[in-house]
CSV table of C-alpha atoms in Angstrom, one decimal:
chain,number,residue,atom,x,y,z
E,1,MET,CA,106.2,51.8,104.9
E,2,ALA,CA,106.2,54.6,107.5
E,3,PHE,CA,103.3,56.9,108.2
E,4,ASP,CA,104.2,60.4,109.3
E,5,THR,CA,102.3,60.9,112.6
E,6,ASN,CA,104.0,64.2,113.7
E,7,THR,CA,102.4,66.7,111.3
E,8,ASP,CA,98.9,67.7,110.1
E,9,ASP,CA,99.6,66.1,106.7
E,10,ASN,CA,98.9,62.5,107.7
E,11,LYS,CA,96.1,62.5,105.1
E,12,LEU,CA,98.3,64.0,102.5
E,13,THR,CA,101.5,61.9,102.6
E,14,ILE,CA,102.6,58.3,102.8
E,15,GLU,CA,106.3,58.1,102.7
E,16,HIS,CA,108.5,55.2,101.6
E,17,VAL,CA,112.2,54.9,102.4
E,18,SER,CA,114.3,52.8,100.2
E,19,ASN,CA,117.9,51.9,101.0
E,20,THR,CA,118.7,51.6,97.3
E,21,SER,CA,120.9,54.5,96.3
E,22,ILE,CA,121.8,55.9,93.0
E,23,ASP,CA,125.4,56.2,91.9
E,24,HIS,CA,126.3,59.4,93.7
E,25,ALA,CA,123.8,59.3,96.6
E,26,GLN,CA,125.0,58.5,100.2
E,27,THR,CA,121.6,58.7,101.9
E,28,PRO,CA,118.5,56.6,101.5
E,29,ARG,CA,116.2,57.4,98.7
E,30,ARG,CA,112.8,58.7,99.8
E,31,THR,CA,109.7,58.7,97.6
E,32,ARG,CA,106.2,59.6,98.3
E,33,GLU,CA,102.8,58.5,96.9
E,34,ALA,CA,100.0,60.8,96.0
E,35,PRO,CA,97.5,61.6,98.7
E,36,PRO,CA,94.5,59.2,98.8
E,37,LEU,CA,92.0,61.6,97.3
E,38,VAL,CA,94.3,62.3,94.3
E,39,ARG,CA,95.7,58.9,93.8
E,40,ASP,CA,92.5,57.3,92.8
E,41,TRP,CA,91.7,59.8,90.0
E,42,SER,CA,92.0,58.8,86.3
E,43,PHE,CA,94.3,61.0,84.2
E,44,GLU,CA,91.4,62.8,82.6
E,45,GLU,CA,89.8,63.4,86.0
E,46,ARG,CA,93.0,64.8,87.4
E,47,GLN,CA,93.4,67.1,84.4
E,48,ARG,CA,89.9,68.4,84.8
E,49,ARG,CA,90.1,69.0,88.5
E,50,GLU,CA,93.5,70.7,88.2
E,51,LEU,CA,92.3,73.0,85.5
E,52,ALA,CA,89.3,74.0,87.7
E,53,LEU,CA,91.6,74.5,90.7
E,54,VAL,CA,94.0,76.8,88.8
E,55,ARG,CA,91.1,78.8,87.6
E,56,LYS,CA,89.7,79.1,91.2
E,57,ILE,CA,93.2,80.2,92.4
E,58,ASP,CA,93.5,82.7,89.6
E,59,PHE,CA,90.1,84.2,90.4
E,60,ARG,CA,90.8,84.5,94.1
E,61,LEU,CA,94.4,85.6,94.0
E,62,LEU,CA,95.4,87.5,90.9
E,63,PRO,CA,92.8,90.4,90.7
E,64,MET,CA,93.5,91.6,94.2
E,65,ILE,CA,97.3,91.4,94.2
E,66,ILE,CA,97.3,93.2,90.8
E,67,ILE,CA,95.1,96.0,92.2
E,68,MET,CA,97.3,96.2,95.3
E,69,TYR,CA,100.4,96.4,93.1
E,70,ILE,CA,98.9,99.2,91.0
E,71,MET,CA,98.5,101.2,94.2
E,72,ASN,CA,101.9,100.2,95.4
E,73,TYR,CA,103.5,101.6,92.3
E,74,LEU,CA,101.3,104.6,92.2
E,75,ASP,CA,102.1,105.6,95.7
E,76,ARG,CA,105.8,105.1,95.1
E,77,ASN,CA,106.1,107.0,91.8
E,78,ASN,CA,103.4,109.7,92.0
E,79,ILE,CA,106.1,112.1,93.1
E,80,ALA,CA,107.2,112.3,89.4
E,81,SER,CA,103.7,113.5,88.4
E,82,ALA,CA,103.6,115.7,91.5
E,83,ARG,CA,106.7,117.5,90.3
E,84,LEU,CA,104.8,118.7,87.2
E,85,ALA,CA,101.9,119.6,89.4
E,86,GLY,CA,104.0,122.1,91.5
E,87,LEU,CA,105.6,120.1,94.3
E,88,GLU,CA,109.1,121.3,93.6
E,89,LYS,CA,108.2,125.0,93.6
E,90,ASP,CA,105.7,124.8,96.5
E,91,LEU,CA,108.2,123.1,98.9
E,92,GLY,CA,111.1,125.3,97.7
E,93,LEU,CA,113.3,122.4,96.6
E,94,VAL,CA,116.6,123.5,95.1
E,95,GLY,CA,119.6,121.8,93.6
E,96,THR,CA,119.4,118.0,93.9
E,97,GLU,CA,116.9,118.0,96.8
E,98,TYR,CA,114.1,116.6,94.6
E,99,GLN,CA,116.4,113.9,93.3
E,100,THR,CA,117.4,113.1,96.9
E,101,CYS,CA,113.7,112.7,97.9
E,102,VAL,CA,113.3,110.3,95.0
E,103,SER,CA,116.3,108.2,95.8
E,104,ILE,CA,115.8,108.0,99.6
E,105,LEU,CA,112.7,105.8,99.1
E,106,PHE,CA,114.9,103.1,97.7
E,107,VAL,CA,117.2,103.1,100.7
E,108,GLY,CA,114.3,102.1,102.9
E,109,TYR,CA,113.1,99.8,100.2
E,110,LEU,CA,116.5,98.0,100.1
E,111,LEU,CA,116.8,97.6,103.9
E,112,MET,CA,113.5,95.9,104.5
E,113,GLN,CA,113.0,93.4,101.7
E,114,ILE,CA,115.0,90.4,103.0
E,115,PRO,CA,113.7,90.6,106.6
E,116,SER,CA,110.2,91.1,105.4
E,117,ASN,CA,110.2,88.1,103.0
E,118,LEU,CA,111.8,85.8,105.6
E,119,PHE,CA,109.2,86.9,108.2
E,120,LEU,CA,106.3,86.2,105.7
E,121,ASN,CA,107.7,82.8,105.0
E,122,LYS,CA,107.9,82.1,108.7
E,123,ILE,CA,104.4,83.1,109.7
E,124,GLY,CA,102.7,81.7,106.5
E,125,LYS,CA,99.9,84.3,106.6
E,126,PRO,CA,100.1,86.6,103.5
E,127,ALA,CA,96.4,87.3,103.7
E,128,LEU,CA,97.1,89.1,107.0
E,129,TYR,CA,100.6,90.5,106.4
E,130,LEU,CA,100.3,92.1,103.0
E,131,PRO,CA,97.1,94.1,103.6
E,132,THR,CA,98.5,95.3,106.9
E,133,VAL,CA,101.6,96.8,105.4
E,134,MET,CA,99.4,98.2,102.6
E,135,ILE,CA,97.3,100.2,105.1
E,136,ILE,CA,100.5,101.6,106.7
E,137,TRP,CA,102.0,102.7,103.4
E,138,GLY,CA,98.7,104.2,102.2
E,139,ILE,CA,98.6,106.3,105.4
E,140,ILE,CA,102.2,107.4,104.9
E,141,SER,CA,101.6,108.2,101.2
E,142,ALA,CA,98.6,110.4,102.1
E,143,ALA,CA,100.7,112.1,104.7
E,144,THR,CA,103.0,113.3,102.0
E,145,ALA,CA,100.3,116.0,101.3
E,146,GLY,CA,101.1,117.5,104.7
E,147,THR,CA,104.8,118.1,104.1
E,148,GLN,CA,106.0,121.7,104.1
E,149,ASN,CA,109.7,121.5,103.3
E,150,PHE,CA,112.6,119.3,102.1
E,151,GLY,CA,113.1,117.6,105.5
E,152,GLY,CA,109.5,116.5,105.8
E,153,LEU,CA,109.3,115.1,102.3
E,154,LEU,CA,112.6,113.3,102.8
E,155,ALA,CA,111.4,111.6,106.0
E,156,VAL,CA,108.0,110.6,104.5
E,157,ARG,CA,109.7,109.1,101.4
E,158,PHE,CA,112.2,107.1,103.5
E,159,PHE,CA,109.5,105.4,105.6
E,160,LEU,CA,107.3,104.9,102.5
E,161,GLY,CA,110.0,102.9,100.9
E,162,PHE,CA,110.7,101.0,104.1
E,163,VAL,CA,107.1,99.8,104.4
E,164,GLU,CA,106.4,99.3,100.6
E,165,ALA,CA,109.4,97.0,100.5
E,166,ALA,CA,107.3,94.2,101.9
E,167,TYR,CA,104.9,94.0,99.0
E,168,PHE,CA,106.5,93.1,95.6
E,169,PRO,CA,109.1,90.4,96.8
E,170,GLY,CA,106.4,89.1,99.1
E,171,CYS,CA,104.0,88.7,96.2
E,172,LEU,CA,106.7,87.0,94.1
E,173,PHE,CA,107.2,84.4,96.9
E,174,PHE,CA,103.4,84.2,97.3
E,175,LEU,CA,102.9,83.3,93.7
E,176,SER,CA,105.7,80.7,93.7
E,177,SER,CA,103.9,79.0,96.6
E,178,TRP,CA,100.7,78.5,94.5
E,179,TYR,CA,101.8,77.9,90.9
E,180,THR,CA,104.0,75.4,89.1
E,181,ARG,CA,107.1,76.6,87.2
E,182,LYS,CA,105.3,76.6,83.8
E,183,GLU,CA,102.4,78.6,85.3
E,184,LEU,CA,104.5,81.0,87.2
E,185,GLY,CA,105.9,83.1,84.3
E,186,PHE,CA,102.5,84.3,83.0
E,187,ARG,CA,101.2,84.9,86.5
E,188,THR,CA,104.3,87.0,87.3
E,189,ALA,CA,103.7,89.0,84.2
E,190,MET,CA,100.1,89.5,85.3
E,191,LEU,CA,101.3,90.8,88.7
E,192,TYR,CA,103.9,93.1,87.1
E,193,SER,CA,101.3,94.4,84.7
E,194,GLY,CA,100.0,96.2,87.8
E,195,SER,CA,103.1,98.5,87.7
E,196,LEU,CA,102.7,99.0,83.9
E,197,ILE,CA,99.0,99.8,84.2
E,198,SER,CA,99.9,102.1,87.0
E,199,GLY,CA,102.5,103.8,84.8
E,200,ALA,CA,99.9,104.2,82.1
E,201,PHE,CA,97.2,105.6,84.3
E,202,SER,CA,99.3,107.6,86.7
E,203,GLY,CA,99.8,110.3,84.1
E,204,LEU,CA,96.1,110.3,83.2
E,205,ILE,CA,95.0,110.5,86.9
E,206,ALA,CA,97.6,113.3,87.6
E,207,ALA,CA,96.4,115.2,84.5
E,208,GLY,CA,92.7,115.0,85.8
E,209,ILE,CA,93.6,116.1,89.3
E,210,THR,CA,95.9,118.9,88.1
E,211,SER,CA,93.3,120.3,85.8
E,212,GLY,CA,90.3,119.8,88.1
E,213,LEU,CA,91.4,120.2,91.7
E,214,ASN,CA,94.3,122.7,91.7
E,215,GLY,CA,93.5,125.2,94.4
E,216,ALA,CA,90.4,123.3,95.7
E,217,ARG,CA,90.0,124.0,99.4
E,218,GLY,CA,93.2,126.0,99.3
E,219,LEU,CA,95.4,123.0,98.3
E,220,LEU,CA,97.5,122.7,95.3
E,221,ALA,CA,97.0,119.8,92.9
E,222,TRP,CA,100.0,117.8,94.0
E,223,ARG,CA,98.7,117.6,97.5
E,224,TRP,CA,95.3,116.3,96.3
E,225,LEU,CA,97.2,113.7,94.3
E,226,PHE,CA,98.8,112.2,97.4
E,227,ILE,CA,95.6,112.5,99.5
E,228,ILE,CA,93.4,110.8,96.9
E,229,GLU,CA,95.8,108.0,96.0
E,230,GLY,CA,96.8,107.3,99.6
E,231,SER,CA,93.1,107.1,100.7
E,232,VAL,CA,92.2,104.7,97.9
E,233,THR,CA,95.1,102.5,98.9
E,234,VAL,CA,93.8,102.2,102.5
E,235,VAL,CA,90.3,101.3,101.3
E,236,ILE,CA,91.6,98.6,99.0
E,237,ALA,CA,93.8,97.1,101.7
E,238,PHE,CA,90.8,96.6,104.0
E,239,ALA,CA,89.1,94.7,101.2
E,240,ALA,CA,92.2,92.5,100.7
E,241,PHE,CA,91.8,91.1,104.3
E,242,PHE,CA,88.7,89.3,103.1
E,243,LEU,CA,89.8,88.2,99.6
E,244,LEU,CA,93.5,87.2,99.7
E,245,PRO,CA,94.3,83.5,100.4
E,246,ASN,CA,97.2,82.3,102.5
E,247,PHE,CA,99.4,79.4,101.4
E,248,PRO,CA,97.8,76.2,100.2
E,249,ARG,CA,98.1,74.4,103.5
E,250,THR,CA,96.7,77.4,105.5
E,251,THR,CA,93.9,78.6,103.2
E,252,THR,CA,90.4,77.9,104.4
E,253,TRP,CA,88.3,78.3,101.2
E,254,LEU,CA,89.8,75.2,99.6
E,255,THR,CA,88.0,71.9,99.9
E,256,GLU,CA,90.0,69.0,101.3
E,257,GLU,CA,90.4,67.6,97.8
E,258,GLU,CA,91.5,70.9,96.4
E,259,ARG,CA,94.0,71.4,99.2
E,260,GLN,CA,95.5,68.0,98.6
E,261,LEU,CA,95.7,68.6,94.9
E,262,ALA,CA,97.1,72.2,95.3
E,263,ILE,CA,99.9,70.9,97.5
E,264,TRP,CA,100.6,67.7,95.5
E,265,ARG,CA,100.9,69.4,92.1
E,266,LEU,CA,103.6,71.7,93.4
E,267,ASP,CA,105.4,68.7,95.0
E,268,GLU,CA,105.3,66.9,91.6
E,269,ASP,CA,106.6,69.9,89.7
E,270,ILE,CA,109.8,70.1,91.7
E,271,GLY,CA,110.0,66.7,93.3
E,272,GLU,CA,110.1,68.0,96.9
E,273,ASP,CA,107.7,69.3,99.4
E,274,ASP,CA,107.1,73.0,99.7
E,275,TRP,CA,105.9,75.1,102.6
E,276,ILE,CA,104.8,72.8,105.4
E,277,GLY,CA,104.7,74.9,108.5
E,278,SER,CA,106.4,77.7,110.4
E,279,LYS,CA,108.6,75.2,112.3
E,280,GLU,CA,110.3,74.2,109.1
E,281,GLN,CA,111.2,77.8,108.1
E,282,THR,CA,114.3,79.4,109.6
E,283,PHE,CA,115.5,82.9,108.8
E,284,PHE,CA,119.2,82.4,108.7
E,285,HIS,CA,119.3,79.0,107.1
E,286,GLY,CA,117.3,80.3,104.1
E,287,MET,CA,119.7,83.2,103.7
E,288,LYS,CA,122.7,81.0,104.0
E,289,LEU,CA,121.4,78.6,101.3
E,290,ALA,CA,120.6,81.5,99.0
E,291,PHE,CA,123.9,83.4,99.5
E,292,LEU,CA,126.0,80.2,98.9
E,293,ASP,CA,124.4,79.5,95.5
E,294,ILE,CA,126.3,81.2,92.6
E,295,LYS,CA,123.1,81.2,90.6
E,296,MET,CA,121.5,83.7,92.9
E,297,TRP,CA,124.3,86.1,92.4
E,298,ILE,CA,124.2,85.8,88.6
E,299,LEU,CA,120.4,86.4,88.7
E,300,MET,CA,121.0,89.4,90.9
E,301,VAL,CA,123.3,90.9,88.2
E,302,ILE,CA,120.6,90.2,85.6
E,303,LEU,CA,117.9,91.8,87.5
E,304,PHE,CA,120.1,94.7,88.6
E,305,GLY,CA,121.0,95.4,85.0
E,306,ILE,CA,117.4,95.3,83.8
E,307,VAL,CA,116.1,97.5,86.6
E,308,ALA,CA,119.0,99.9,86.3
E,309,SER,CA,118.3,100.3,82.6
E,310,GLY,CA,114.6,101.0,83.4
E,311,THR,CA,115.2,103.7,86.0
E,312,VAL,CA,114.1,106.2,83.3
E,313,THR,CA,110.6,105.4,84.3
E,314,ASN,CA,111.2,107.1,87.7
E,315,PHE,CA,111.5,110.4,85.8
E,316,PHE,CA,109.4,109.5,82.7
E,317,PRO,CA,107.1,112.6,82.9
E,318,THR,CA,110.1,114.8,83.1
E,319,VAL,CA,111.8,113.1,80.1
E,320,VAL,CA,108.5,113.3,78.1
E,321,GLN,CA,108.2,117.0,78.9
E,322,THR,CA,111.4,117.7,77.0
E,323,LEU,CA,109.4,117.1,73.8
E,324,GLY,CA,108.1,120.6,74.3
E,325,TYR,CA,104.5,120.1,75.3
E,326,GLY,CA,102.7,121.5,78.3
E,327,ASN,CA,102.3,119.8,81.6
E,328,ILE,CA,98.9,118.2,80.9
E,329,ASP,CA,99.9,117.0,77.4
E,330,SER,CA,103.1,115.6,78.8
E,331,LEU,CA,101.3,113.6,81.4
E,332,LEU,CA,98.9,112.3,78.8
E,333,LEU,CA,101.8,111.3,76.5
E,334,THR,CA,103.3,109.1,79.3
E,335,ALA,CA,100.5,106.6,78.9
E,336,PRO,CA,101.0,105.0,75.4
E,337,PRO,CA,104.5,103.5,76.2
E,338,TYR,CA,103.1,101.7,79.3
E,339,ILE,CA,100.1,100.4,77.4
E,340,LEU,CA,102.4,99.0,74.7
E,341,ALA,CA,104.5,97.4,77.5
E,342,VAL,CA,101.5,95.7,79.0
E,343,ILE,CA,100.7,94.1,75.6
E,344,THR,CA,104.3,93.0,74.9
E,345,ALA,CA,104.9,91.7,78.4
E,346,PHE,CA,101.8,89.5,78.3
E,347,ALA,CA,102.6,88.2,74.9
E,348,ASN,CA,106.2,87.5,75.8
E,349,SER,CA,105.5,85.8,79.1
E,350,TYR,CA,102.7,83.7,77.6
E,351,HIS,CA,105.0,82.4,74.9
E,352,ALA,CA,107.8,81.8,77.4
E,353,GLY,CA,105.3,79.7,79.5
E,354,ARG,CA,104.2,77.7,76.5
E,355,THR,CA,107.7,77.0,75.2
E,356,GLY,CA,109.5,76.7,78.6
E,357,GLU,CA,112.3,78.9,77.2
E,358,ARG,CA,113.6,81.8,79.2
E,359,TYR,CA,116.9,83.2,77.9
E,360,PHE,CA,115.8,84.6,74.6
E,361,HIS,CA,112.6,85.9,76.0
E,362,ILE,CA,114.7,88.0,78.4
E,363,THR,CA,117.5,89.1,76.2
E,364,LEU,CA,115.8,89.9,72.9
E,365,PRO,CA,113.7,92.7,74.4
E,366,LEU,CA,116.8,94.2,76.0
E,367,TYR,CA,118.3,94.7,72.5
E,368,VAL,CA,115.3,96.8,71.7
E,369,ALA,CA,115.9,98.8,74.9
E,370,VAL,CA,119.5,99.4,73.9
E,371,PHE,CA,118.4,100.7,70.5
E,372,ALA,CA,115.8,103.0,72.1
E,373,TYR,CA,118.4,104.6,74.5
E,374,ILE,CA,120.9,105.1,71.7
E,375,LEU,CA,118.2,106.8,69.5
E,376,ALA,CA,117.0,109.0,72.4
E,377,ALA,CA,120.6,110.2,73.1
E,378,ALA,CA,121.4,110.7,69.4
E,379,THR,CA,118.7,113.1,68.2
E,380,THR,CA,116.7,116.1,69.3
E,381,ASN,CA,114.0,115.7,66.7
E,382,THR,CA,110.5,115.2,68.3
E,383,ALA,CA,109.2,112.2,66.3
E,384,PRO,CA,112.2,109.9,66.7
E,385,ARG,CA,112.6,110.8,70.3
E,386,TYR,CA,109.0,109.8,71.1
E,387,VAL,CA,109.5,106.6,69.1
E,388,ALA,CA,112.5,106.0,71.4
E,389,MET,CA,110.3,106.7,74.5
E,390,MET,CA,107.7,104.3,73.1
E,391,LEU,CA,110.3,101.5,73.0
E,392,MET,CA,112.1,102.2,76.3
E,393,VAL,CA,109.5,100.9,78.6
E,394,PRO,CA,108.5,97.8,76.6
E,395,GLY,CA,112.2,97.1,75.8
E,396,VAL,CA,113.0,96.8,79.5
E,397,TYR,CA,109.9,95.3,81.1
E,398,THR,CA,108.9,92.8,78.4
E,399,GLY,CA,111.8,90.6,79.4
E,400,TYR,CA,111.8,91.7,83.1
E,401,VAL,CA,108.7,89.8,83.9
E,402,VAL,CA,110.2,86.6,82.5
E,403,ALA,CA,113.4,87.2,84.5
E,404,LEU,CA,111.4,87.5,87.7
E,405,GLY,CA,109.9,84.0,87.1
E,406,TRP,CA,113.4,82.7,86.2
E,407,ILE,CA,114.4,83.3,89.8
E,408,SER,CA,111.9,80.8,91.2
E,409,ASN,CA,112.5,78.4,88.3
E,410,THR,CA,116.2,78.4,89.1
E,411,LEU,CA,116.0,78.5,92.9
E,412,PRO,CA,112.8,76.6,93.6
E,413,ARG,CA,113.3,74.9,97.0
E,414,PRO,CA,113.4,75.0,99.9
E,415,PRO,CA,110.9,77.9,100.3
E,416,ALA,CA,113.1,79.7,102.9
E,417,LYS,CA,115.9,79.9,100.3
E,418,ARG,CA,113.5,81.0,97.6
E,419,ALA,CA,112.1,83.7,99.9
E,420,ALA,CA,115.6,85.0,100.8
E,421,ALA,CA,116.8,85.0,97.1
E,422,LEU,CA,113.7,86.8,95.8
E,423,ALA,CA,114.0,89.5,98.4
E,424,ALA,CA,117.8,89.9,98.1
E,425,ILE,CA,117.6,90.1,94.3
E,426,ASN,CA,114.8,92.5,94.3
E,427,ALA,CA,116.4,94.7,96.9
E,428,VAL,CA,119.8,94.9,95.2
E,429,SER,CA,118.2,95.5,91.8
E,430,ASN,CA,116.2,98.4,93.1
E,431,ALA,CA,119.4,99.9,94.6
E,432,SER,CA,120.1,101.3,91.1
E,433,SER,CA,117.4,103.9,91.7
E,434,ILE,CA,119.4,105.5,94.4
E,435,TYR,CA,122.1,106.7,92.1
E,436,ALA,CA,119.9,106.9,89.0
E,437,SER,CA,117.9,109.7,90.5
E,438,TYR,CA,120.8,112.1,90.0
E,439,MET,CA,121.2,111.3,86.3
E,440,TYR,CA,118.0,113.2,85.3
E,441,PRO,CA,118.5,116.8,86.3
E,442,LYS,CA,116.5,119.2,84.0
E,443,SER,CA,119.7,120.7,82.8
E,444,ALA,CA,120.7,117.3,81.2
E,445,GLY,CA,117.6,117.4,78.9
E,446,PRO,CA,116.5,116.9,76.3
E,447,ARG,CA,119.0,114.1,75.3
E,448,TYR,CA,120.1,113.0,78.8
E,449,VAL,CA,123.2,111.5,77.3
E,450,VAL,CA,124.8,110.3,80.5
E,451,ALA,CA,121.6,108.6,81.7
E,452,MET,CA,120.9,106.9,78.3
E,453,SER,CA,124.5,105.7,78.1
E,454,VAL,CA,124.4,104.2,81.5
E,455,ASN,CA,121.0,102.6,80.7
E,456,CYS,CA,122.6,101.0,77.5
E,457,ALA,CA,125.5,99.7,79.5
E,458,THR,CA,123.4,98.1,82.3
E,459,ALA,CA,121.1,96.5,79.7
E,460,PHE,CA,124.1,95.0,78.0
E,461,ILE,CA,125.5,93.7,81.4
E,462,ALA,CA,122.1,92.0,82.0
E,463,ILE,CA,122.4,90.3,78.6
E,464,CYS,CA,125.9,89.1,79.4
E,465,ALA,CA,124.9,87.8,82.8
E,466,ALA,CA,121.9,85.9,81.3
E,467,THR,CA,124.2,84.3,78.8
E,468,VAL,CA,126.5,83.1,81.7
E,469,LEU,CA,123.6,81.7,83.6
E,470,ARG,CA,122.3,79.9,80.6
E,471,PHE,CA,125.7,78.2,80.1
E,472,ILE,CA,125.7,77.2,83.8
E,473,LEU,CA,122.2,75.7,83.7
E,474,VAL,CA,123.0,73.8,80.5
E,475,ARG,CA,126.0,72.3,82.2
E,476,LEU,CA,123.9,71.4,85.3
E,477,ASN,CA,121.2,69.8,83.2
E,478,LYS,CA,123.9,67.7,81.5
E,479,LYS,CA,125.1,66.5,84.9
E,480,LEU,CA,121.5,65.6,85.8
E,481,ASP,CA,121.3,63.7,82.5
E,482,ARG,CA,124.3,61.6,83.6
E,483,GLY,CA,122.7,60.9,86.9
E,484,GLU,CA,125.0,63.1,88.9
E,485,VAL,CA,123.9,64.9,92.1
E,486,VAL,CA,123.1,68.6,91.8
E,487,GLU,CA,122.2,70.6,94.8
E,488,GLY,CA,118.5,71.6,94.8
E,489,ALA,CA,117.6,69.2,92.1
E,490,VAL,CA,115.7,65.9,92.5
E,491,ALA,CA,117.3,62.8,90.8
E,492,ILE,CA,115.3,60.3,88.7
E,493,GLY,CA,113.1,58.1,91.0
E,494,GLU,CA,113.5,60.3,94.1
E,495,GLY,CA,111.2,62.6,95.9
E,496,VAL,CA,107.6,63.1,94.9
E,497,PRO,CA,106.4,60.9,92.1
E,498,GLY,CA,105.6,63.1,89.0
E,499,GLU,CA,107.4,64.8,86.2
E,500,ALA,CA,110.4,65.7,88.3
E,501,SER,CA,110.7,62.2,89.7
E,502,LYS,CA,110.1,60.4,86.4
E,503,LYS,CA,112.5,62.4,84.3
E,504,GLY,CA,114.5,64.1,87.0
E,505,PHE,CA,114.3,67.8,87.7
E,506,ARG,CA,115.6,70.1,84.9
E,507,PHE,CA,116.4,73.8,85.0
E,508,LEU,CA,114.5,75.9,82.5
E,509,LEU,CA,116.9,77.6,80.0
């Protein structure tokens, strides 16, 4: 028996090294016992304490990151509402200049995601890092109100995307450092509900500002939109400094028992230790592990296809306006599809978490999206077109929230690899918004045949890639059943005692 005397986790881990190897192993098998405070609990006591811990984590973590993501999405996409409030005319944008201002954000968004996530993993201080970047993007968003021409708007949008890139992939990594695989899907859905809630209320907020503040103090409504939403972002960010936790090992509001349990239950779930300290996290090693794993590239295709098929949301107010209603009514009509998407996303992710199934919870909603895009492109009648719009957003994002959780389920450890994979996948998937911005000129309305056709194709590509990944994971699970070694998976009897060690790690299908 060897006690680890070189880390702060002496109280948490007692390691055993056995020279007995399984059929395909060449290295000694290492197992660990539960930390002392956890080891002595009965099964019922453990269940009770873990349930209380998860509720405490939910209460301290989820409300704030959801509110922060609502503002993240509002500040990113309020340009679509500002267009109906007079931005395009006031700045004298012509041709594809508006589309270029929309797409340039995603150039900055793409560039920053991987470095940001690896940096967050290195420092281990999300409670400091995420609110700081939020303050910066809030200031940049509010500064949009001061732009006077195409060049100014273009520059502000680029830097907004560059800074906002830190938040969403950072939050995905953040959640995967607190929750087990079964818990992660529903919490990811709760996080992403922030964007759906934002989509629902952005039109309502814009409608209120447009009708009530247009011309106030000599400013047009679209300028007030950026000032108000950017200022609220900064205020919320300051509150987040005091409310967000860090990682389980670096969070101060957990008791010692809670900290040991929070770390141990994640170790049990995967069979390996998660984030230990900054010395164990390296930028380039995490990137190398992620980029050499074929599963990451297939997941990247899945997420790219889903996000690409959902780029209609970047221009949703413009698409809804083709129904023939006025600006205020069009903004109000953007809300119901997002409200429906919140409901379906929660229901789908909850059921996926209860059953442990992933593939059908991702692909079946995409078939609905394909139907919606075909319907929208095939008719000019108002009623069926609004039905199509009602189904577009839920069809894409109901399965998207489950697909986000599938990344961490499929690439769980080490954390540096998970952080790099989450950032890379999210960055590439959002690259679709760069070209998609040019598929929605007003001249293409009301059917937007090219855009709807591309959305159909990318949704189908996502379905095909998910099918390929499922076959790969089934094959890997069969190898694990036979006792063969699979990279990233713990074999039976190895690692941290628990579900993964008793039965061996299995990929969720």
